[in-house]
Every structure is written in structure tokens, then in C-alpha cells.
PDB file of C-alpha atoms in Angstrom:
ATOM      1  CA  UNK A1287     119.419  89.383 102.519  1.00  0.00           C
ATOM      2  CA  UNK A1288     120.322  92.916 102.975  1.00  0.00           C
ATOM      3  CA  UNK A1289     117.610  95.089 104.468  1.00  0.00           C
ATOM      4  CA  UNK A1290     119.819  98.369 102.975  1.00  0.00           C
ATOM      5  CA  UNK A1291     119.117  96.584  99.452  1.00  0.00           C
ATOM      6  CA  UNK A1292     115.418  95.325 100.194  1.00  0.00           C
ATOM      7  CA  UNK A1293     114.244  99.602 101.401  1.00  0.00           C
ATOM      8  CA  UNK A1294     116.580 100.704  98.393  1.00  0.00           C
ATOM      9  CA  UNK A1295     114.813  98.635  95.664  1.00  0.00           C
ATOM     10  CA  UNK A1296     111.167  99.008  97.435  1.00  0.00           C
ATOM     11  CA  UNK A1297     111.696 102.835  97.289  1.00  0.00           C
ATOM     12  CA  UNK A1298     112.958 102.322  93.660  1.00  0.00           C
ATOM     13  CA  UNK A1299     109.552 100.241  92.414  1.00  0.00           C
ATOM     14  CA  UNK A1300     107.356 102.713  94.789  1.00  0.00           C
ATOM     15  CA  UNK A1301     108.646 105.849  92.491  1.00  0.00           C
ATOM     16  CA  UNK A1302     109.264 103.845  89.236  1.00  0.00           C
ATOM     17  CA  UNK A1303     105.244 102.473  89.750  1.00  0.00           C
ATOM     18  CA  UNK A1304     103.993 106.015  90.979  1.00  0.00           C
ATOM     19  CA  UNK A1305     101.301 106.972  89.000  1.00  0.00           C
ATOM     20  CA  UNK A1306      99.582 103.194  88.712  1.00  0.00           C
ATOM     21  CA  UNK A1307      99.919 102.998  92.415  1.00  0.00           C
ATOM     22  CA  UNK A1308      98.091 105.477  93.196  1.00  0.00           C
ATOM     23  CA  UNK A1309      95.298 104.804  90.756  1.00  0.00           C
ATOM     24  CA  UNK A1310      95.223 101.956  92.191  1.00  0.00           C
ATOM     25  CA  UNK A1311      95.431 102.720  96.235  1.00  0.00           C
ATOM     26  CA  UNK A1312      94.114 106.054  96.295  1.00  0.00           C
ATOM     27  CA  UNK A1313      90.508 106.335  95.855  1.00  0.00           C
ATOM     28  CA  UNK A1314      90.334 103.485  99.022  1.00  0.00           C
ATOM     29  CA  UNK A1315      93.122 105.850 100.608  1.00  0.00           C
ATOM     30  CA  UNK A1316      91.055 108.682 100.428  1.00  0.00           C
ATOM     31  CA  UNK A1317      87.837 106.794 101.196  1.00  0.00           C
ATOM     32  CA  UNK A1318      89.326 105.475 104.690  1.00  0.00           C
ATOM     33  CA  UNK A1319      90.795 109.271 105.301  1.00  0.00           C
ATOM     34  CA  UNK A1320      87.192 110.653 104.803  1.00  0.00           C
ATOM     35  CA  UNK A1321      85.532 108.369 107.148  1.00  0.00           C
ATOM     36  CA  UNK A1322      88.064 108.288 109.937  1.00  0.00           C
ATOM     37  CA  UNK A1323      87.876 112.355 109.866  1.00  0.00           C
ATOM     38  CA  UNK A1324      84.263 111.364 110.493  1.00  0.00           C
ATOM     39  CA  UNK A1325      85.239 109.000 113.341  1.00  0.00           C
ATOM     40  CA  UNK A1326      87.515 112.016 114.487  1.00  0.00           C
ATOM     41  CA  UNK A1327      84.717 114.866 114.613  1.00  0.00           C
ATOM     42  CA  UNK A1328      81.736 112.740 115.970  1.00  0.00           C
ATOM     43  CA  UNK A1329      83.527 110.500 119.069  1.00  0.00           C
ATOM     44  CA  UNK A1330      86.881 112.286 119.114  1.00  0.00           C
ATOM     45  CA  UNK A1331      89.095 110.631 121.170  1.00  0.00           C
ATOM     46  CA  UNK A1332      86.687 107.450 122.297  1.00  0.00           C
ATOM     47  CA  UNK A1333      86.283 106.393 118.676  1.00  0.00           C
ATOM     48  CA  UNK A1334      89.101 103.986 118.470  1.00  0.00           C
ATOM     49  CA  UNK A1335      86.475 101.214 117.663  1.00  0.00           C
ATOM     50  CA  UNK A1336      84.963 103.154 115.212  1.00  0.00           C
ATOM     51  CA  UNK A1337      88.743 103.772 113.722  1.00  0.00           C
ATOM     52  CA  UNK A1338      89.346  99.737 113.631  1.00  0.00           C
ATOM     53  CA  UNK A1339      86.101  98.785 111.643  1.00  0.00           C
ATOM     54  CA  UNK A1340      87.159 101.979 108.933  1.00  0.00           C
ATOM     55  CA  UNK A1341      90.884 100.308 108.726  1.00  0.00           C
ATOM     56  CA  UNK A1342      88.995  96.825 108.809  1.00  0.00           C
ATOM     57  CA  UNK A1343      86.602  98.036 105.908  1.00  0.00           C
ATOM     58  CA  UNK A1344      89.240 100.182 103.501  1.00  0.00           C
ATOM     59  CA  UNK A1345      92.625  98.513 104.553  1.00  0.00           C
ATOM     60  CA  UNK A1346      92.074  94.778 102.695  1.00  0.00           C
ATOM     61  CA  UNK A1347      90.645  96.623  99.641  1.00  0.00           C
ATOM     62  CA  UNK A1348      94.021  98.590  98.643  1.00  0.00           C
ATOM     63  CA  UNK A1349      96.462  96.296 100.430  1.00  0.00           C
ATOM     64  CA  UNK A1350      95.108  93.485  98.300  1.00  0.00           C
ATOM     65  CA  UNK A1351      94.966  95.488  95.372  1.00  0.00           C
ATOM     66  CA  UNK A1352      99.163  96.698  95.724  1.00  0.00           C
ATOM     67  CA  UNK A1353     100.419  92.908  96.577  1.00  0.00           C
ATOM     68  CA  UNK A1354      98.049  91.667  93.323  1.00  0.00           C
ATOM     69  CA  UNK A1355      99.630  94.603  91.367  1.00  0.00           C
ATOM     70  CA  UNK A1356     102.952  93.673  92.751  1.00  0.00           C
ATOM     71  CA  UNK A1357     102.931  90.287  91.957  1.00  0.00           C
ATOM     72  CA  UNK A1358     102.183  90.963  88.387  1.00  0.00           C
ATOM     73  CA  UNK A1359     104.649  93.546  88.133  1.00  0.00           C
ATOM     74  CA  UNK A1360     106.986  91.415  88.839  1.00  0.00           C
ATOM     75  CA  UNK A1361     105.843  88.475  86.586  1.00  0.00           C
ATOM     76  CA  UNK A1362     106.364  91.235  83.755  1.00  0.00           C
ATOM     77  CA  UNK A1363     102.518  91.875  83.269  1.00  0.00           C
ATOM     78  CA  UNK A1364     100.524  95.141  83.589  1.00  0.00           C
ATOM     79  CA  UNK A1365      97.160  94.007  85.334  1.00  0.00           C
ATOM     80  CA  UNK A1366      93.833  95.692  84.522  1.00  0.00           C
ATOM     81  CA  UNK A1367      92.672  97.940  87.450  1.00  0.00           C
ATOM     82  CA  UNK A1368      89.108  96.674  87.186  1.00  0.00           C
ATOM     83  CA  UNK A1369      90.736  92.628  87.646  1.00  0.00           C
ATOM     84  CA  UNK A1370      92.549  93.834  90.173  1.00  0.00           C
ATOM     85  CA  UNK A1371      89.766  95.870  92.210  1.00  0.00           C
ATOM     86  CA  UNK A1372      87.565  92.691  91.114  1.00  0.00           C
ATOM     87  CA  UNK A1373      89.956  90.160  93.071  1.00  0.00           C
ATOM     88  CA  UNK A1374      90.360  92.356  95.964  1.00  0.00           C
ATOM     89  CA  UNK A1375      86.794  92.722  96.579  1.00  0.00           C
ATOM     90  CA  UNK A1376      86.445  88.858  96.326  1.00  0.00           C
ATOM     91  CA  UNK A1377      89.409  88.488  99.266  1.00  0.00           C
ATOM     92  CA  UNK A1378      88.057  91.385 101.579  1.00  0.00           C
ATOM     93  CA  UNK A1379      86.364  89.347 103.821  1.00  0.00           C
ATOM     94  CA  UNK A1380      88.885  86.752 104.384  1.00  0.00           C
ATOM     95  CA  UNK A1381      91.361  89.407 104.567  1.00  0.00           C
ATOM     96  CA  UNK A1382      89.332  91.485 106.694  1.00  0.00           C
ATOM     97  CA  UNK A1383      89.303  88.259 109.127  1.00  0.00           C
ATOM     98  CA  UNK A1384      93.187  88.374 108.774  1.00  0.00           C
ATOM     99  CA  UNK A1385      94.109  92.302 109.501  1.00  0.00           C
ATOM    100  CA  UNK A1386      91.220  92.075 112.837  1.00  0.00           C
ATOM    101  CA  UNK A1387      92.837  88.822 114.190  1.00  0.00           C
ATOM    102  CA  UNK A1388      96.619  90.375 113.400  1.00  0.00           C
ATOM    103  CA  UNK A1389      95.727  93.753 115.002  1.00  0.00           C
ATOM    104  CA  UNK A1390      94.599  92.537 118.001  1.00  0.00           C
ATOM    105  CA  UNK A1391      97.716  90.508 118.241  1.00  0.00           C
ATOM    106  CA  UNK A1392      99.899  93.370 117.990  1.00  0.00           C
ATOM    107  CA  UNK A1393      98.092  95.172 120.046  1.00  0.00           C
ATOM    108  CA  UNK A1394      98.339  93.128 122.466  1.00  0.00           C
ATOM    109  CA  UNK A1395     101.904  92.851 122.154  1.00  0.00           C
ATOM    110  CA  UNK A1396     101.881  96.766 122.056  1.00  0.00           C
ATOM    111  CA  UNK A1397      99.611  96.663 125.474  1.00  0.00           C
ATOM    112  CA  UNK A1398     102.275  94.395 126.919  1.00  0.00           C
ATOM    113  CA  UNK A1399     105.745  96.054 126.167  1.00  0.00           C
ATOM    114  CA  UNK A1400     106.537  98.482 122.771  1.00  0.00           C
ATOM    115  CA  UNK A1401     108.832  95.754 121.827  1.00  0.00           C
ATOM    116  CA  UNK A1402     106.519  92.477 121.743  1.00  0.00           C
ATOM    117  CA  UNK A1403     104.330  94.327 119.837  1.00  0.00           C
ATOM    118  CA  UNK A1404     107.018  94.749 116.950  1.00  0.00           C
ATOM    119  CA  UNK A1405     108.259  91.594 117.059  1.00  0.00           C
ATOM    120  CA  UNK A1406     104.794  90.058 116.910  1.00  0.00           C
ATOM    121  CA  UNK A1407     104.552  92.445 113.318  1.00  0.00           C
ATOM    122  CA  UNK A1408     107.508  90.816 111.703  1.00  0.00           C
ATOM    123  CA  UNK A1409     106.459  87.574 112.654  1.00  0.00           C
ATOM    124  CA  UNK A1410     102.913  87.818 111.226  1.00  0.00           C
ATOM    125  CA  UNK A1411     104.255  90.194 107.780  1.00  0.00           C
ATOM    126  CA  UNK A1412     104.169  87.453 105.441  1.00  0.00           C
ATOM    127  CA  UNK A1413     100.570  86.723 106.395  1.00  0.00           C
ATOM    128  CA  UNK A1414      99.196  88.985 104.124  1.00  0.00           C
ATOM    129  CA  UNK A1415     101.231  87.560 101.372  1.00  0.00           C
ATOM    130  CA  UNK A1416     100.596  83.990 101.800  1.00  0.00           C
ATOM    131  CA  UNK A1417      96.170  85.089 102.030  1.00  0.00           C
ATOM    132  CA  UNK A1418      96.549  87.023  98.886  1.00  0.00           C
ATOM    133  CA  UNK A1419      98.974  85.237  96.448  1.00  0.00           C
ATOM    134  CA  UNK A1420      99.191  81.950  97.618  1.00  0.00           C
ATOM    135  CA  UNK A1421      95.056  81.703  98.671  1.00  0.00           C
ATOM    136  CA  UNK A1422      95.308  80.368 102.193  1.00  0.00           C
ATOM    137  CA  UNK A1423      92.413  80.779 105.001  1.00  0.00           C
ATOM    138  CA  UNK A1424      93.464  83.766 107.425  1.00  0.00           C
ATOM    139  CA  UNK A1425      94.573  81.134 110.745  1.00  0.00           C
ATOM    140  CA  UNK A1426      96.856  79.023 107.378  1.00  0.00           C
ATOM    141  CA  UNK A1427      98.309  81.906 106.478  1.00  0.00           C
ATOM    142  CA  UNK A1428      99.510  83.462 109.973  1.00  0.00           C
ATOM    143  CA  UNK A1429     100.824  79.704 110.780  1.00  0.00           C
ATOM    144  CA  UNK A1430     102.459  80.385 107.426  1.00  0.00           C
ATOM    145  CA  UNK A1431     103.763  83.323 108.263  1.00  0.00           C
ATOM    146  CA  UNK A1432     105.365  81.915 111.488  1.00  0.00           C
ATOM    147  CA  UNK A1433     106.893  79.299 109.651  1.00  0.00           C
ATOM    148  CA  UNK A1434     108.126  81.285 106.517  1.00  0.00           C
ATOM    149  CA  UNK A1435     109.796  84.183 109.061  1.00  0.00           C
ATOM    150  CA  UNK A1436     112.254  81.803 110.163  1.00  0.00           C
ATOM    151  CA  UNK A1437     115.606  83.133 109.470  1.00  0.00           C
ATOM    152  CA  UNK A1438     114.572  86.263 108.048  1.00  0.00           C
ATOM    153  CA  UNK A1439     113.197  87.857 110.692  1.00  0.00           C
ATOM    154  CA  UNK A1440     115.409  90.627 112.035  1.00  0.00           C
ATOM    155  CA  UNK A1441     115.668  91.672 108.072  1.00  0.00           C
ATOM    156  CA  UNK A1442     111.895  92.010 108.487  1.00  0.00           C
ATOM    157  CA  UNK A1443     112.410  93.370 111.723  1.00  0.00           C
ATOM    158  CA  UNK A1444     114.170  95.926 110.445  1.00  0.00           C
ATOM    159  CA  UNK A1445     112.672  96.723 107.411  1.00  0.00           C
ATOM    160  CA  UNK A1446     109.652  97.488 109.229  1.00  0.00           C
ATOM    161  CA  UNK A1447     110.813  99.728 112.073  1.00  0.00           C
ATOM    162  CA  UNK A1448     112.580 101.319 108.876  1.00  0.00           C
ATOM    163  CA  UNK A1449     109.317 102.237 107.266  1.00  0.00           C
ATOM    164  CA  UNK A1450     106.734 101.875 109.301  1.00  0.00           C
ATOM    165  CA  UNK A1451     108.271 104.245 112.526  1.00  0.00           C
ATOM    166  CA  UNK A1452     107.878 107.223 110.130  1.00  0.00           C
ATOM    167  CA  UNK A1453     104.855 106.698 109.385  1.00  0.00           C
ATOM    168  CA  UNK A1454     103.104 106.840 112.749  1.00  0.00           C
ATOM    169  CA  UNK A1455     105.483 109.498 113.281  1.00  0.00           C
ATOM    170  CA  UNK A1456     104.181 111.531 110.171  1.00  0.00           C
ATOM    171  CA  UNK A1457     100.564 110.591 111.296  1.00  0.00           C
ATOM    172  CA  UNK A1458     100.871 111.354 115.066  1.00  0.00           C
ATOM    173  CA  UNK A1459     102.632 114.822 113.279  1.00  0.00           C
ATOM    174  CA  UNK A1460      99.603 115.297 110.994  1.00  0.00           C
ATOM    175  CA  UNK A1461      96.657 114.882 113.612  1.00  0.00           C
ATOM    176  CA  UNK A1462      98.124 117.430 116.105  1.00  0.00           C
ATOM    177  CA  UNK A1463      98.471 120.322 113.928  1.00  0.00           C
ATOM    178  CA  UNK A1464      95.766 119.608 111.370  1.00  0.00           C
ATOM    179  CA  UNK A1465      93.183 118.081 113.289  1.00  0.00           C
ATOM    180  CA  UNK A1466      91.008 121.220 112.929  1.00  0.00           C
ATOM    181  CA  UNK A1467      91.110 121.492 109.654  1.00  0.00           C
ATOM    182  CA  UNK A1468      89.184 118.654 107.812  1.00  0.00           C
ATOM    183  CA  UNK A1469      90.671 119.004 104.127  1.00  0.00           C
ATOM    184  CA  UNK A1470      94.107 119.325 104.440  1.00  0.00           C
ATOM    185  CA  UNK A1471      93.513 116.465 107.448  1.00  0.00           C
ATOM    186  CA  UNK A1472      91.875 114.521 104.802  1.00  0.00           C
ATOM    187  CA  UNK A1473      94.842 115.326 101.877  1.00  0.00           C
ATOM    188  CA  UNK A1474      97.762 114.808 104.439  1.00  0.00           C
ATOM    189  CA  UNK A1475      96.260 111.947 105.996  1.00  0.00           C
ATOM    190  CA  UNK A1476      95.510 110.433 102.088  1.00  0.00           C
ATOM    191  CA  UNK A1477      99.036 110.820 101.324  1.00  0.00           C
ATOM    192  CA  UNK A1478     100.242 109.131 104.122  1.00  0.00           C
ATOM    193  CA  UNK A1479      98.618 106.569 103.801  1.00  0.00           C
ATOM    194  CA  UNK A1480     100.132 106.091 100.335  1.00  0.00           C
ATOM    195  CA  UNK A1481     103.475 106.209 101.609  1.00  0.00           C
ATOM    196  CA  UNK A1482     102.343 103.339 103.760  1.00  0.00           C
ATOM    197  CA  UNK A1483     102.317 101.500 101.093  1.00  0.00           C
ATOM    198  CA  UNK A1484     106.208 101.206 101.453  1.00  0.00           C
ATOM    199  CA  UNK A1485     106.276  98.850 104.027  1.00  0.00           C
ATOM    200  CA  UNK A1486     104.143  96.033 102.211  1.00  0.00           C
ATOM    201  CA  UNK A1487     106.417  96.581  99.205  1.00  0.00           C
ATOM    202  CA  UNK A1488     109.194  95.878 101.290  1.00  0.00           C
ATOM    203  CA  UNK A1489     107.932  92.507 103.161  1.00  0.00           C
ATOM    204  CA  UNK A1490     107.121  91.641  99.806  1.00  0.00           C
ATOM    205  CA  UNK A1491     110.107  91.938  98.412  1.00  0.00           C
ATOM    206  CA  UNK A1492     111.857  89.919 101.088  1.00  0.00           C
ATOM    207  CA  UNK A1493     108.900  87.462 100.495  1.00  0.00           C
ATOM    208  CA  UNK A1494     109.513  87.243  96.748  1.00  0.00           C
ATOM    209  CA  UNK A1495     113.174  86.111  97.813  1.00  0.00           C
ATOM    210  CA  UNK A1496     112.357  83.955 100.417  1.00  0.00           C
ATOM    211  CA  UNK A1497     109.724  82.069  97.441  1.00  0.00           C
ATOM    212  CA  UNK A1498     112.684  82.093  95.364  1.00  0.00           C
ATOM    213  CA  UNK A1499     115.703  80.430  97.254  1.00  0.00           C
ATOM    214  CA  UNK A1500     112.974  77.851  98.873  1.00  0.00           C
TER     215      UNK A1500
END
């Protein structure tokens, strides 16, 4: 499993899928944008609980939405956005339950040492996956996860400091020189956010595979 092959093909379905992608993602994209700006202008710097309950609230909604979409993409079908909106709104709060329990995790991990903190991420990335598409309870699913990440983790390891490195880079990038300016902080902010899509495509991809040769 090559993680050169899993980025090249996630990058491939990201701009082949472009425009139902971000029907899809975007309108929760630029929902979670609007209301961390919010966050930004009322608490500045001290609203990083505010932050978590906005990524708690929008996060589920289009992450839910893109592995659904995936999965049927890759079955062959075209999914209906209203079904698939529909069936992300009906995992939210199980998934909510998921992303709070996994980001304190890593944030712990993060609090200890940088590097616990991204191992901790590659050992919980099929999580999502096995909540989603296979219907497990959050604590099933990051057991799951555990479990499943056996043998593939440095390809998820470094899949994800592939993707996901860039992204805080591009964010970090986007809050220092726009941070005064709330709509092309909202736009940039929006857009990145769809190109952090990338990484889920990519631990689903080496999910997929993993399914497959089990």
C-alpha cells in the first residue's frame, strides 16, 4: 500500500468529483467559517472553546456527508444530496460524540509532545469510517480503529502529515494576514476547509483497501 498511489488517486477523485463535492461540503464549510469569524471578533484569542463546539456542530455534518458520498461513488451510484444531508443529520450526534472524544485525544497527545499527537491521529483515522459506513457507537468504532490500523499505520501516518500539515499551514497563513478582514477571512477560510476534505478521502481510500484484502 503505497501512500504515493493512495495521495495520487485521492487528489484524482477530489478534482474528478469537484463540483458535487462542493455542493455537497460547502454550504456547512461556509456555515462553520461564518461562525468561527464570529468566535474570532467577539473572544479573540480566549475563544478556543467557543471554536471546538463550531467544529463539533459543522464538522460531523459535511464529513459525514463526503464519506456517504464516497462510499457510493465508489459502489458506482450517484447519491441524492437531500439522502445524503438526511443521513448525516441522523449520525451528527453520535459523530459529534466521536470528533469531541478524538480531539481531546489528540490534543492531548499534541499537549504532550508534537509527535504523540500525530500518531494518536493515524491511529484513531479509521474511526470515522467505521461510525459512518459500518454504523458502530463512537467508543466501537475508535476500538475499531485501533484494531483496523494495524499494519497500515505509517501509510496513514504519512498520508496524513502529507495532507493535513498544509493545511494548518494554509490556515495559520490565512488568519495572520486576513484576520481583519471578515470576507475574504470567511472565503479563504471556506476554501480551506474544502481542501480539507483531502485528507478523509485519503484514509478512506486506504480504508476501502484495507475492507477489501480483509
Amino acid at each position: 500500500m503505497n501512500p504515493v498511489d493512495i495521495l495520487r488517486d485521492s487528489l484524482s477523485f477530489f478534482a474528478r468529483n469537484l463540483r458535487p463535492l462542493a455542493v455537497l461540503t460547502l454550504p456547512w464549510l461556509l456555515l462553520e467559517a461564518l461562525l468561527r469569524y464570529q468566535v474570532l471578533e467577539r473572544f479573540g484569542a480566549n475563544g478556543g472553546l467557543w471554536d471546538m463546539l463550531v467544529s463539533l456542530l459543522c464538522y460531523p455534518l459535511y464529513t459525514a456527508a463526503l464519506l456517504i458520498f464516497l462510499e457510493a461513488r465508489t459502489q458506482g451510484n450517484t447519491p441524492r444530496l437531500s439522502g445524503v444531508w438526511g443521513a448525516a443529520l441522523l449520525l451528527w450526534p453520535r459523530f459529534a460524540v466521536l470528533a469531541a472524544v478524538t480531539s481531546g485525544l489528540v490534543m492531548l497527545g499534541f499537549s504532550l509532545l508534537i509527535v504523540p499527537g500525530f500518531l494518536i491521529m493515524a491511529k484513531l483515522a479509521f474511526a470515522e469510517n467505521l461510525l459512518v459506513l459500518e454504523g458502530r457507537a463512537p467508543l466501537d468504532a475508535l476500538r475499531g480503529s485501533f484494531r483496523l490500523s494495524r499494519g497500515h499505520f505509517f501509510t496513514l501516518l504519512a498520508c496524513i502529515l502529507a495532507t493535513v500539515l498544509p493545511a494548518w499551514l494554509l490556515d495559520a497563513w490565512i488568519t495572520r494576514h486576513f484576520a481583519e478582514a471578515a470576507v475574504p477571512e470567511i472565503v479563504l477560510q471556506t476554501l480551506s476547509g474544502f481542501l480539507q476534505l483531502i485528507p478523509s478521502i485519503a484514509v478512506y481510500r486506504i480504508y476501502m483497501l484495507v475492507r477489501q484484502s480483509a
